[in-house]
Amino acid sequence: MCGIVGYVGARTATPILIEGLKRLEYRGYDSAGVATLDGDQLAIRRASGKIGRLEAALAAAPAAGSQGIAHTRWATHGPPTERNAHPHLSQDGTIAVVHNGIIENAPLLRQELQARGYVFQSDTDTEVLAHLIEVAYAGRLEAAVIEALWQVEGTYGIAVVSSREPGTIVAARKGSPLLVGLGQGEHFVASDASAILSHTRDVVYLDDGDVAVVTRDGYRVVDLEASQRDKDVSRIDWDVQQIERGGYPHFMLKEIFEQPATVQNTMRGRLILEEGFTKLGGLNIPKDDLLAVDNIIITACGTSWHSALIGEMMIEELCRIPVEVEYASEFRYRNPIVTPRTLCIVISQSGETADTLAAMREAKRRGARTLGLVNVVGSTIAREDDGGIYLHAGPEIGVASTKAFTSQVVALALFTLKLARLRDLSVERGRQIAQALADLPAQIQSILDRADEVEALAEEFKRASNFLYLGRGYNFPAALEGALKLKEISYIHAEGYPAAEMKHGPIALIDELMPVVCLAPHDAVFDKVVSNVQEVKARKGRVIAITTRDEPALRGVVDHEFRIPETVDLLTPVLASIPLQLLAYHIAVKRGCNVDQPRNLAKSVTVE
Ligand code: AGP
């Protein structure tokens, strides 16, 4: 996630800006930069990689001045290079902008600006803003920023300075957090209070549509009509660590609760509801080549392999193309069948998993076209694939993958819908799936609003030594994922199984000490799952059912029931995984485990 820091006061700005950026390191980033104003001299220093490289650049060429803005970038548009690092400059070099968020209509605005002779120096959507503000500037930075913001669609948290108005920072927010920090003879702007906590605990949180004009002696807030907005001053009583987790006790819980927003971000600008279609700009596969694909391999590891299994079912059901899902570690060493008409989808949150990277390279060597579903922009897999779909889920800090998994399933659904509608899926069915996707964020939120019900379940089952997770169809991979979540953070042995497969061995494990989580949405195989539940109960097993309706067939049969909203079958795993993430999280916490950094595990397995 990108970070913003701004300062205007009597002290030298650079040390304050760098300290603030370091406080934002936890959010994940891949490049950083500062812009300072010394009188009317605007200095820019940027570097890819860690903040230490930016510090080196500043040591080599100090940036003076008691005003400045700074940014850590988590790339969304354009690779993490110095040229794409913020701040971005207007063409006349007088205006510098740092930006969090996504400007959805940036490509169109870029074309219009280029037609007017503006030459772009970066691949970013942010640079569009810098030029729009220059175009609008007519003596007041505040007014120019407002006029520019009227033209953008999407989300932003920005800070802007200009050598034509030393002593002023203009900040604005829509969909990306931003606040003003209040000091004595100095003021701050930040995307996160942790960046300025060492200087002040008095802040004004900006709301969507706010524009703040900040000087060393004060600030004022207006709306996009330039009307004054009165804002409350808040006193921060958190410590830095609490702030980094947004007030949550662990990154994993924060990321679980981010999922309404992250699933929304994965779909942002990509869903065409009225056509039941999707717009995926990064596929880089000509339509005819995409239609020529006659077999698909999906390769991944861990949680990403679970989303691959869901993708397999989606593509085969809706596109009628055979799909093979392969553990990357297996694929790379066996002699797989790959043809020039093979599409190899590579799923990886980190984009750096060694086995997955090797499997992709092997598929490419054998002539397959590769498509990466990756979260980390500019990661190795994202750079080496032939095309891709970025998840836009923001940095996932907790080792146990949660928001990346739901975004992977959504990205697979977006790809499947596009391919199916290019083939023979009807517009009606396409609209139904598109609408179901659009409904997901609110449905996820409705589940999160009942998280305390899951915590109560965790209290009852925290001492179990073994768990069994059962599901059918799309919910079999969801069962596997639920089991993986539990075992990797609570160290309880847990297995996921196709519900019917239980009779072929695992049923021997069932007794009154064995909790069985059963995914039982009201779908075509619901009655079969009920039979499996009864088999478990006949052997004194304790059943937690994840259902979508008040089911008479389960009433009085299961020991616990957690209801999730109904959606189309292929998206049920997105909703079913939320209570399973929470169950694993709360059991692990109650067992005193290190939830964010479980023993023996790494966030990205970059070794074989
Ligand atoms: C999932 O919770 C684990 N952290 C692990 O299985 C992970 O999914 C796997 O290592 C793959 O990582 P990737 O998606 O970054 O490639």
XYZ file of C-alpha atoms and ligand atoms in Angstrom:
624
model
C 0.000 0.000 0.000
C 1.422 3.450 -0.835
C 2.269 5.951 1.877
C 2.185 9.764 1.945
C 3.961 12.224 4.282
C 3.966 16.031 4.036
C 5.524 18.754 6.194
C 5.432 22.525 6.273
C 6.976 24.450 9.181
C 10.236 25.908 10.434
C 12.334 22.742 10.566
C 14.258 21.118 7.732
C 11.729 18.932 5.964
C 13.812 16.017 4.646
C 14.597 14.241 7.959
C 10.937 14.498 8.987
C 9.796 13.127 5.630
C 12.258 10.232 5.659
C 11.347 9.333 9.237
C 7.697 9.355 8.229
C 8.352 7.097 5.237
C 10.162 4.640 7.474
C 7.135 4.520 9.723
C 5.128 3.484 6.651
C 7.515 0.715 5.574
C 5.292 -1.959 7.111
C 2.672 -1.256 4.473
C 4.911 -2.684 1.821
C 6.413 -0.643 -1.016
C 8.869 -0.907 -3.869
C 10.070 2.674 -4.434
C 10.104 6.040 -2.648
C 10.683 9.735 -3.249
C 10.570 13.255 -1.804
C 9.952 16.751 -3.131
C 11.106 19.735 -1.049
C 10.689 23.477 -1.494
C 13.524 25.787 -0.513
C 11.967 29.144 -1.196
C 10.732 28.702 -4.728
C 13.314 26.007 -5.537
C 11.612 22.618 -5.983
C 13.932 19.623 -5.491
C 12.950 16.016 -6.304
C 14.785 12.893 -5.160
C 13.451 9.398 -5.965
C 14.747 5.824 -5.806
C 13.463 2.350 -6.554
C 13.811 -0.264 -3.831
C 14.122 0.448 -0.139
C 14.128 3.835 1.564
C 17.851 3.425 2.248
C 18.458 4.015 -1.445
C 16.499 7.250 -1.268
C 18.554 8.302 1.742
C 21.701 7.629 -0.259
C 20.398 9.800 -3.078
C 19.702 12.586 -0.586
C 23.146 12.230 0.973
C 24.671 12.602 -2.474
C 22.439 15.527 -3.371
C 20.704 17.064 -0.349
C 17.239 18.551 -0.808
C 16.914 21.689 1.308
C 13.828 23.460 2.520
C 11.300 23.497 5.378
C 8.448 22.172 3.261
C 8.025 18.946 1.388
C 6.018 15.878 0.446
C 7.130 12.248 0.290
C 5.795 8.892 -0.873
C 6.375 5.167 -0.663
C 4.945 3.463 -3.729
C 3.349 0.019 -3.938
C 3.146 -0.234 -7.696
C -0.265 -0.559 -9.322
C 0.360 1.028 -12.720
C 3.826 0.553 -14.139
C 6.808 -1.345 -12.740
C 8.566 -0.238 -9.529
C 11.302 1.837 -11.168
C 12.726 5.274 -10.316
C 10.908 6.843 -13.260
C 7.608 5.587 -11.837
C 8.394 6.562 -8.250
C 6.507 9.542 -6.828
C 6.535 12.561 -6.630
C 5.570 13.231 -10.234
C 6.145 16.640 -11.794
C 4.064 18.821 -14.049
C 5.600 19.465 -17.446
C 6.740 22.955 -16.435
C 8.432 21.499 -13.351
C 6.641 23.772 -10.905
C 4.158 21.289 -9.418
C 4.898 18.008 -7.616
C 2.274 15.398 -6.720
C 2.225 12.241 -4.595
C -0.808 9.972 -4.904
C -2.349 6.875 -3.351
C -5.215 5.165 -5.151
C -6.135 4.324 -8.754
C -7.247 6.841 -11.403
C -9.488 4.653 -13.539
C -9.786 7.070 -16.462
C -6.064 7.797 -16.576
C -5.545 6.247 -20.047
C -8.130 8.565 -21.620
C -6.836 11.634 -19.771
C -3.293 10.710 -20.786
C -4.279 10.583 -24.442
C -6.008 13.967 -24.203
C -2.984 15.537 -22.519
C -0.600 14.010 -25.041
C -2.747 15.418 -27.827
C -2.176 18.827 -26.197
C 1.554 18.311 -26.322
C 2.197 16.970 -22.845
C 5.054 14.493 -22.762
C 4.825 11.802 -20.095
C 7.912 10.728 -18.173
C 6.359 7.693 -16.427
C 3.883 4.801 -16.830
C 1.846 5.940 -13.835
C -1.707 7.171 -13.569
C -0.472 9.784 -11.060
C 1.462 11.805 -13.619
C -1.837 12.627 -15.290
C -2.790 14.585 -12.173
C 0.415 16.638 -12.201
C -0.270 17.777 -15.758
C -3.974 18.403 -15.146
C -3.093 20.691 -12.214
C -0.631 22.583 -14.398
C -3.270 22.980 -17.094
C -5.738 24.317 -14.509
C -3.278 26.578 -12.636
C -4.301 30.206 -12.784
C -2.604 31.626 -9.716
C -4.142 29.484 -6.914
C -2.915 25.948 -6.286
C -6.044 25.029 -4.302
C -8.329 25.969 -7.202
C -6.128 24.189 -9.734
C -6.140 20.987 -7.710
C -9.921 21.089 -7.354
C -10.390 21.618 -11.075
C -8.090 18.705 -11.833
C -9.868 16.420 -9.383
C -13.191 17.068 -11.059
C -11.767 15.330 -14.132
C -10.558 12.129 -12.537
C -12.548 8.963 -11.831
C -11.352 6.471 -9.260
C -9.712 6.884 -5.902
C -7.069 9.244 -4.576
C -5.239 10.484 -1.560
C -2.891 13.229 -2.771
C -0.500 15.906 -1.573
C 0.603 18.686 -3.920
C 3.233 21.451 -3.670
C 4.213 24.152 -6.132
C 7.232 26.392 -6.469
C 4.754 29.088 -7.393
C 3.159 28.888 -3.919
C 5.885 28.147 -1.365
C 4.537 27.457 2.109
C 1.380 25.679 0.972
C 0.524 21.976 0.710
C -2.793 21.077 -0.893
C -4.086 17.634 0.088
C -7.239 15.832 -1.031
C -8.970 12.567 -0.368
C -11.380 10.260 -2.141
C -11.298 6.618 -1.206
C -7.724 6.588 0.086
C -7.042 7.653 3.694
C -5.402 11.011 4.432
C -5.080 13.229 7.473
C -3.675 16.591 8.568
C -1.374 16.639 11.611
C -1.471 19.741 13.789
C 1.739 21.087 15.327
C 3.013 24.314 16.854
C 4.179 26.475 13.967
C 4.194 23.425 11.731
C 1.663 21.134 10.113
C 1.745 17.694 8.523
C -0.095 15.581 5.962
C -0.055 11.781 6.109
C -1.857 8.714 4.789
C -1.405 7.027 8.159
C -0.993 8.538 11.611
C 2.030 6.362 12.331
C 4.066 8.544 9.949
C 3.771 11.661 12.142
C 3.013 10.278 15.602
C 6.425 11.343 16.912
C 5.528 14.972 16.138
C 1.847 15.260 17.041
C -1.111 13.264 18.272
C -3.643 15.889 17.129
C -4.997 15.106 13.694
C -7.859 15.961 11.375
C -9.018 12.939 9.412
C -10.073 13.973 5.903
C -13.233 12.539 4.409
C -13.971 11.725 0.794
C -14.351 14.967 -1.161
C -12.259 16.994 1.284
C -9.520 19.299 0.069
C -7.127 20.576 2.741
C -4.966 23.690 2.340
C -2.110 23.381 4.840
C 0.480 25.988 5.842
C 2.944 26.180 8.731
C 0.481 28.241 10.804
C -2.726 26.408 10.093
C -5.041 24.569 7.737
C -8.497 24.801 6.284
C -10.693 22.240 4.593
C -13.051 22.820 1.688
C -15.112 20.545 -0.526
C -14.847 20.216 -4.277
C -17.195 23.192 -4.585
C -14.614 25.150 -2.567
C -17.104 25.492 0.294
C -15.645 25.513 3.800
C -15.920 22.218 5.702
C -15.659 22.190 9.493
C -13.657 19.242 10.797
C -13.153 17.783 14.246
C -9.686 17.409 15.716
C -8.953 13.880 16.926
C -6.424 12.904 19.572
C -4.509 9.725 18.735
C -4.029 7.503 21.729
C -2.744 4.445 19.864
C 0.888 3.412 19.870
C 2.682 3.047 16.545
C 2.331 -0.706 16.369
C -1.416 -0.500 16.858
C -1.632 2.113 14.087
C 0.352 -0.014 11.645
C -2.285 -2.672 12.108
C -5.070 -0.116 11.770
C -6.054 -0.830 15.340
C -6.293 -4.586 14.726
C -4.228 -6.857 16.979
C -2.711 -8.670 13.977
C -2.095 -7.967 10.305
C -3.995 -11.159 9.459
C -7.185 -9.876 11.109
C -6.743 -6.476 9.444
C -6.379 -8.205 6.068
C -9.432 -10.405 6.688
C -11.454 -7.268 7.361
C -10.011 -5.489 4.306
C -11.655 -7.992 1.968
C -14.779 -6.003 1.051
C -12.410 -3.288 -0.198
C -9.770 -5.556 -1.713
C -12.307 -7.649 -3.616
C -13.759 -4.336 -4.848
C -10.296 -3.215 -5.933
C -9.697 -6.445 -7.834
C -12.850 -5.733 -9.846
C -12.382 -1.972 -10.082
C -12.712 -0.822 -13.697
C -12.903 -4.406 -14.932
C -16.600 -5.378 -14.685
C -19.060 -4.455 -17.444
C -22.354 -5.318 -15.772
C -24.752 -4.571 -18.616
C -22.805 -6.776 -21.021
C -21.966 -9.510 -18.508
C -18.417 -9.000 -19.663
C -15.050 -7.955 -18.249
C -12.267 -5.617 -19.336
C -8.798 -7.014 -18.558
C -6.197 -4.656 -19.927
C -3.110 -6.651 -19.021
C -3.898 -10.008 -20.657
C -1.756 -9.079 -23.662
C -3.325 -11.944 -25.624
C -4.942 -11.077 -28.995
C -8.568 -12.230 -29.068
C -7.909 -14.779 -31.814
C -5.010 -16.282 -29.841
C -7.195 -16.465 -26.749
C -9.917 -18.216 -28.727
C -7.327 -20.606 -30.170
C -6.422 -21.894 -26.682
C -7.601 -25.499 -26.462
C -6.096 -26.521 -23.147
C -5.180 -24.698 -19.957
C -2.716 -25.513 -17.202
C -2.932 -23.656 -13.903
C 0.136 -23.958 -11.716
C 0.720 -22.599 -8.191
C 1.554 -23.512 -4.596
C -0.329 -23.530 -1.300
C -3.323 -21.250 -1.077
C -2.772 -20.178 -4.671
C -3.092 -23.845 -5.686
C -6.464 -23.924 -3.964
C -7.704 -20.940 -5.949
C -6.334 -22.712 -9.036
C -8.651 -25.677 -8.349
C -11.584 -23.265 -8.233
C -10.414 -21.679 -11.473
C -10.293 -25.114 -13.087
C -13.963 -25.719 -12.251
C -14.974 -22.244 -13.425
C -13.218 -22.503 -16.789
C -14.367 -26.047 -17.520
C -17.960 -25.250 -16.534
C -18.273 -21.980 -18.432
C -15.648 -22.099 -21.201
C -15.703 -25.849 -21.897
C -11.892 -25.942 -22.167
C -9.981 -28.763 -20.423
C -7.915 -27.531 -17.486
C -5.134 -29.255 -15.556
C -4.130 -27.909 -12.138
C -0.548 -28.692 -11.215
C 1.448 -28.186 -8.057
C 4.274 -26.001 -9.384
C 6.851 -28.121 -7.562
C 5.580 -31.217 -9.406
C 5.005 -29.604 -12.790
C 8.536 -28.330 -13.096
C 10.108 -31.788 -12.752
C 7.770 -34.041 -14.636
C 7.332 -34.233 -18.390
C 4.063 -32.348 -18.845
C 2.211 -32.103 -22.119
C 2.372 -28.521 -23.357
C 1.387 -27.390 -26.859
C 1.453 -24.022 -28.657
C -2.266 -23.833 -27.879
C -1.693 -24.292 -24.155
C -2.361 -21.340 -21.871
C -0.467 -21.631 -18.586
C -2.060 -19.571 -15.810
C 0.401 -18.905 -12.984
C -1.060 -17.837 -9.638
C 1.148 -16.271 -6.983
C 0.444 -13.578 -4.380
C 4.106 -12.705 -3.969
C 5.116 -13.301 -7.570
C 8.410 -14.676 -6.196
C 7.642 -18.289 -5.171
C 10.578 -20.271 -6.513
C 8.642 -23.376 -7.576
C 5.950 -21.344 -9.278
C 8.491 -19.190 -11.108
C 10.350 -22.285 -12.261
C 7.131 -23.926 -13.411
C 6.220 -20.844 -15.432
C 9.653 -20.796 -17.077
C 9.319 -24.511 -17.921
C 5.887 -23.925 -19.464
C 7.304 -21.057 -21.529
C 10.240 -23.201 -22.652
C 7.727 -25.749 -23.903
C 5.851 -23.135 -25.915
C 2.899 -22.240 -23.696
C 1.627 -18.700 -23.410
C 1.699 -17.640 -19.750
C -0.762 -15.510 -17.776
C 0.179 -14.365 -14.275
C -2.396 -13.725 -11.531
C -0.122 -11.833 -9.162
C -0.587 -9.382 -6.298
C 2.863 -7.786 -6.106
C 3.321 -5.477 -9.095
C 6.716 -5.730 -10.712
C 7.514 -9.067 -9.038
C 9.551 -11.590 -11.003
C 6.590 -13.685 -12.150
C 4.725 -10.500 -13.138
C 7.727 -9.332 -15.155
C 8.355 -12.633 -16.920
C 4.807 -13.708 -17.786
C 3.360 -12.936 -21.224
C 0.437 -11.057 -19.674
C -1.401 -10.870 -16.422
C -4.113 -9.762 -14.057
C -2.911 -7.868 -11.007
C -4.982 -8.608 -7.910
C -4.773 -5.009 -6.529
C -5.338 -6.436 -3.032
C -2.589 -4.315 -1.479
C 0.360 -5.771 0.402
C -0.475 -8.935 2.328
C 1.715 -8.899 5.447
C 0.288 -11.854 7.388
C 1.968 -15.108 6.356
C -1.403 -16.834 6.112
C -2.947 -15.717 2.859
C -6.508 -14.382 3.182
C -7.346 -11.342 1.033
C -5.066 -12.599 -1.740
C -7.047 -15.848 -1.909
C -10.426 -14.137 -2.311
C -8.940 -11.741 -4.859
C -7.418 -14.663 -6.771
C -10.820 -16.351 -7.015
C -12.385 -13.081 -8.168
C -9.643 -12.527 -10.743
C -10.165 -16.075 -12.041
C -13.886 -15.353 -12.296
C -13.185 -12.155 -14.246
C -10.941 -14.053 -16.670
C -13.398 -16.940 -16.981
C -16.303 -14.584 -17.648
C -14.351 -12.809 -20.376
C -13.301 -16.027 -22.092
C -16.725 -17.659 -21.706
C -18.500 -14.627 -23.183
C -16.049 -14.619 -26.093
C -17.052 -18.222 -26.669
C -20.661 -19.210 -26.155
C -21.839 -18.051 -22.729
C -25.130 -16.165 -23.021
C -25.352 -12.496 -22.115
C -28.000 -13.357 -19.508
C -25.767 -15.847 -17.732
C -22.892 -13.402 -18.071
C -24.939 -10.623 -16.467
C -25.941 -12.962 -13.634
C -22.300 -13.764 -12.866
C -21.228 -10.135 -13.250
C -23.909 -9.004 -10.830
C -22.944 -11.757 -8.374
C -19.377 -10.446 -8.522
C -20.562 -6.891 -7.930
C -22.565 -8.054 -4.898
C -19.575 -9.738 -3.229
C -18.093 -6.792 -1.243
C -21.357 -6.124 0.612
C -21.898 -9.836 1.179
C -18.408 -10.216 2.614
C -19.073 -7.258 4.899
C -22.293 -8.877 6.148
C -20.264 -11.927 7.174
C -17.569 -9.846 8.868
C -20.279 -8.060 10.845
C -20.931 -11.410 12.545
C -17.312 -12.282 13.270
C -18.071 -12.635 16.969
C -20.190 -15.725 16.227
C -17.075 -17.359 14.783
C -14.969 -16.330 17.753
C -17.440 -18.163 19.979
C -16.955 -21.300 17.884
C -13.199 -20.928 18.233
C -13.563 -20.863 21.987
C -15.366 -24.222 21.907
C -12.973 -25.960 19.503
C -9.598 -24.426 20.356
C -8.378 -27.553 22.136
C -9.061 -29.970 19.283
C -6.087 -31.927 17.984
C -7.520 -32.692 14.547
C -10.062 -31.100 12.224
C -11.731 -32.352 9.077
C -13.052 -29.955 6.432
C -15.533 -31.309 3.904
C -16.960 -29.791 0.743
C -18.209 -30.744 -2.697
C -17.734 -29.145 -6.100
C -16.452 -25.574 -5.831
C -16.422 -25.993 -2.065
C -13.945 -28.839 -2.023
C -11.042 -26.409 -2.689
C -12.634 -24.097 -0.111
C -12.449 -26.982 2.374
C -8.779 -27.492 1.509
C -8.144 -23.783 2.041
C -9.969 -23.751 5.367
C -7.865 -26.663 6.544
C -4.635 -24.996 5.426
C -5.519 -21.769 7.250
C -6.099 -23.670 10.482
C -3.028 -25.872 10.365
C -0.547 -23.169 9.329
C -1.353 -20.742 12.157
C -2.768 -22.890 14.999
C -0.606 -25.986 14.359
C -3.707 -28.179 14.699
C -3.670 -31.020 12.177
C -6.453 -30.381 9.664
C -7.401 -32.033 6.405
C -9.730 -30.984 3.609
C -11.610 -33.653 1.676
C -14.291 -34.000 -0.955
C -17.302 -34.742 1.270
C -18.119 -38.031 -0.439
C -14.516 -39.179 -0.188
C -14.793 -39.360 3.595
C -16.220 -42.867 3.322
C -13.007 -44.048 1.685
C -10.872 -43.756 4.804
C -11.116 -40.511 6.793
C -14.408 -41.605 8.367
C -12.273 -43.879 10.531
C -11.001 -40.748 12.245
C -14.435 -39.529 13.278
C -15.235 -39.505 16.979
C -16.536 -37.040 19.564
C -13.144 -35.316 19.629
C -13.068 -34.648 15.891
C -14.685 -31.377 14.795
C -15.869 -31.549 11.186
C -16.426 -28.314 9.257
C -18.910 -28.993 6.493
C -19.452 -26.555 3.636
C -23.146 -27.026 2.863
C -24.459 -24.176 0.733
C -27.856 -24.756 -0.821
C -26.606 -25.971 -4.197
C -27.215 -28.953 -6.456
C -25.375 -31.368 -4.157
C -26.765 -30.073 -0.869
C -28.732 -33.270 -0.183
C -25.582 -35.328 -0.722
C -23.718 -33.191 1.787
C -26.524 -33.676 4.280
C -25.974 -37.417 3.984
C -22.303 -36.917 4.741
C -23.203 -34.824 7.784
C -25.419 -37.621 9.036
C -22.583 -40.129 8.547
C -20.376 -37.940 10.740
C -23.049 -37.529 13.389
C -23.671 -41.296 13.455
C -20.086 -41.605 14.668
C -20.410 -38.888 17.305
C -18.492 -36.358 15.285
C -19.161 -32.666 16.017
C -20.284 -30.751 12.939
C -19.913 -27.062 12.132
C -21.996 -26.399 9.016
C -21.432 -23.381 6.753
C -24.828 -22.959 5.109
C -26.750 -20.427 3.037
C -30.277 -21.077 4.289
C -32.230 -22.191 7.345
C -32.184 -25.852 6.358
C -34.729 -28.182 8.023
C -32.500 -31.094 6.947
C -29.689 -29.719 9.142
C -31.796 -28.352 11.986
C -31.111 -30.359 15.123
C -28.521 -32.411 13.258
C -25.433 -30.206 13.189
C -23.819 -28.888 16.362
C -23.217 -25.405 14.987
C -24.336 -23.524 11.923
C -22.905 -20.366 10.386
C -24.885 -18.848 7.557
C -23.382 -17.030 4.586
C -25.237 -15.146 1.821
C -26.225 -17.004 -1.340
C -24.335 -16.381 -4.562
C -23.590 -18.280 -7.769
C -21.834 -21.611 -7.145
C -18.485 -20.490 -8.576
C -18.260 -17.590 -6.096
C -19.430 -19.475 -2.993
C -15.795 -20.218 -2.005
C -15.172 -16.465 -1.657
C -17.919 -16.187 0.967
C -17.333 -19.583 2.581
C -13.656 -18.810 3.126
C -14.388 -15.760 5.325
C -15.741 -17.645 8.372
C -13.029 -20.278 7.891
C -10.338 -17.566 7.943
C -11.853 -16.135 11.128
C -12.144 -19.595 12.726
C -8.472 -20.330 12.086
C -7.456 -16.865 13.285
C -9.371 -16.980 16.575
C -8.362 -20.553 17.398
C -4.716 -19.657 16.776
C -4.947 -16.547 18.961
C -6.625 -18.526 21.743
C -3.809 -21.061 21.516
C -1.255 -18.294 21.913
C 0.247 -18.810 18.454
C 2.160 -16.164 16.488
C -0.597 -15.509 13.986
C 1.236 -13.159 11.630
C 4.490 -15.100 11.590
C 3.732 -18.777 12.290
C 6.663 -21.032 13.122
C 8.642 -22.519 10.217
C 6.771 -20.424 7.603
C 7.817 -17.549 5.321
C 5.534 -15.161 3.503
C 7.200 -15.915 0.224
C 8.974 -19.241 -0.339
C 11.756 -18.086 -2.611
C 13.732 -21.301 -2.226
C 12.934 -24.782 -3.557
C -0.912 -19.658 2.396
O -1.560 -19.132 3.549
C 0.573 -19.811 2.617
N 1.163 -18.610 3.067
C 1.275 -20.439 1.413
O 0.647 -21.661 1.144
C 1.253 -19.599 0.121
O -0.035 -19.561 -0.415
C 2.193 -20.270 -0.890
O 3.505 -20.246 -0.374
C 2.173 -19.592 -2.264
O 2.616 -18.265 -2.147
P 2.418 -17.297 -3.410
O 0.948 -17.177 -3.643
O 3.049 -15.997 -2.981
O 3.101 -17.906 -4.576
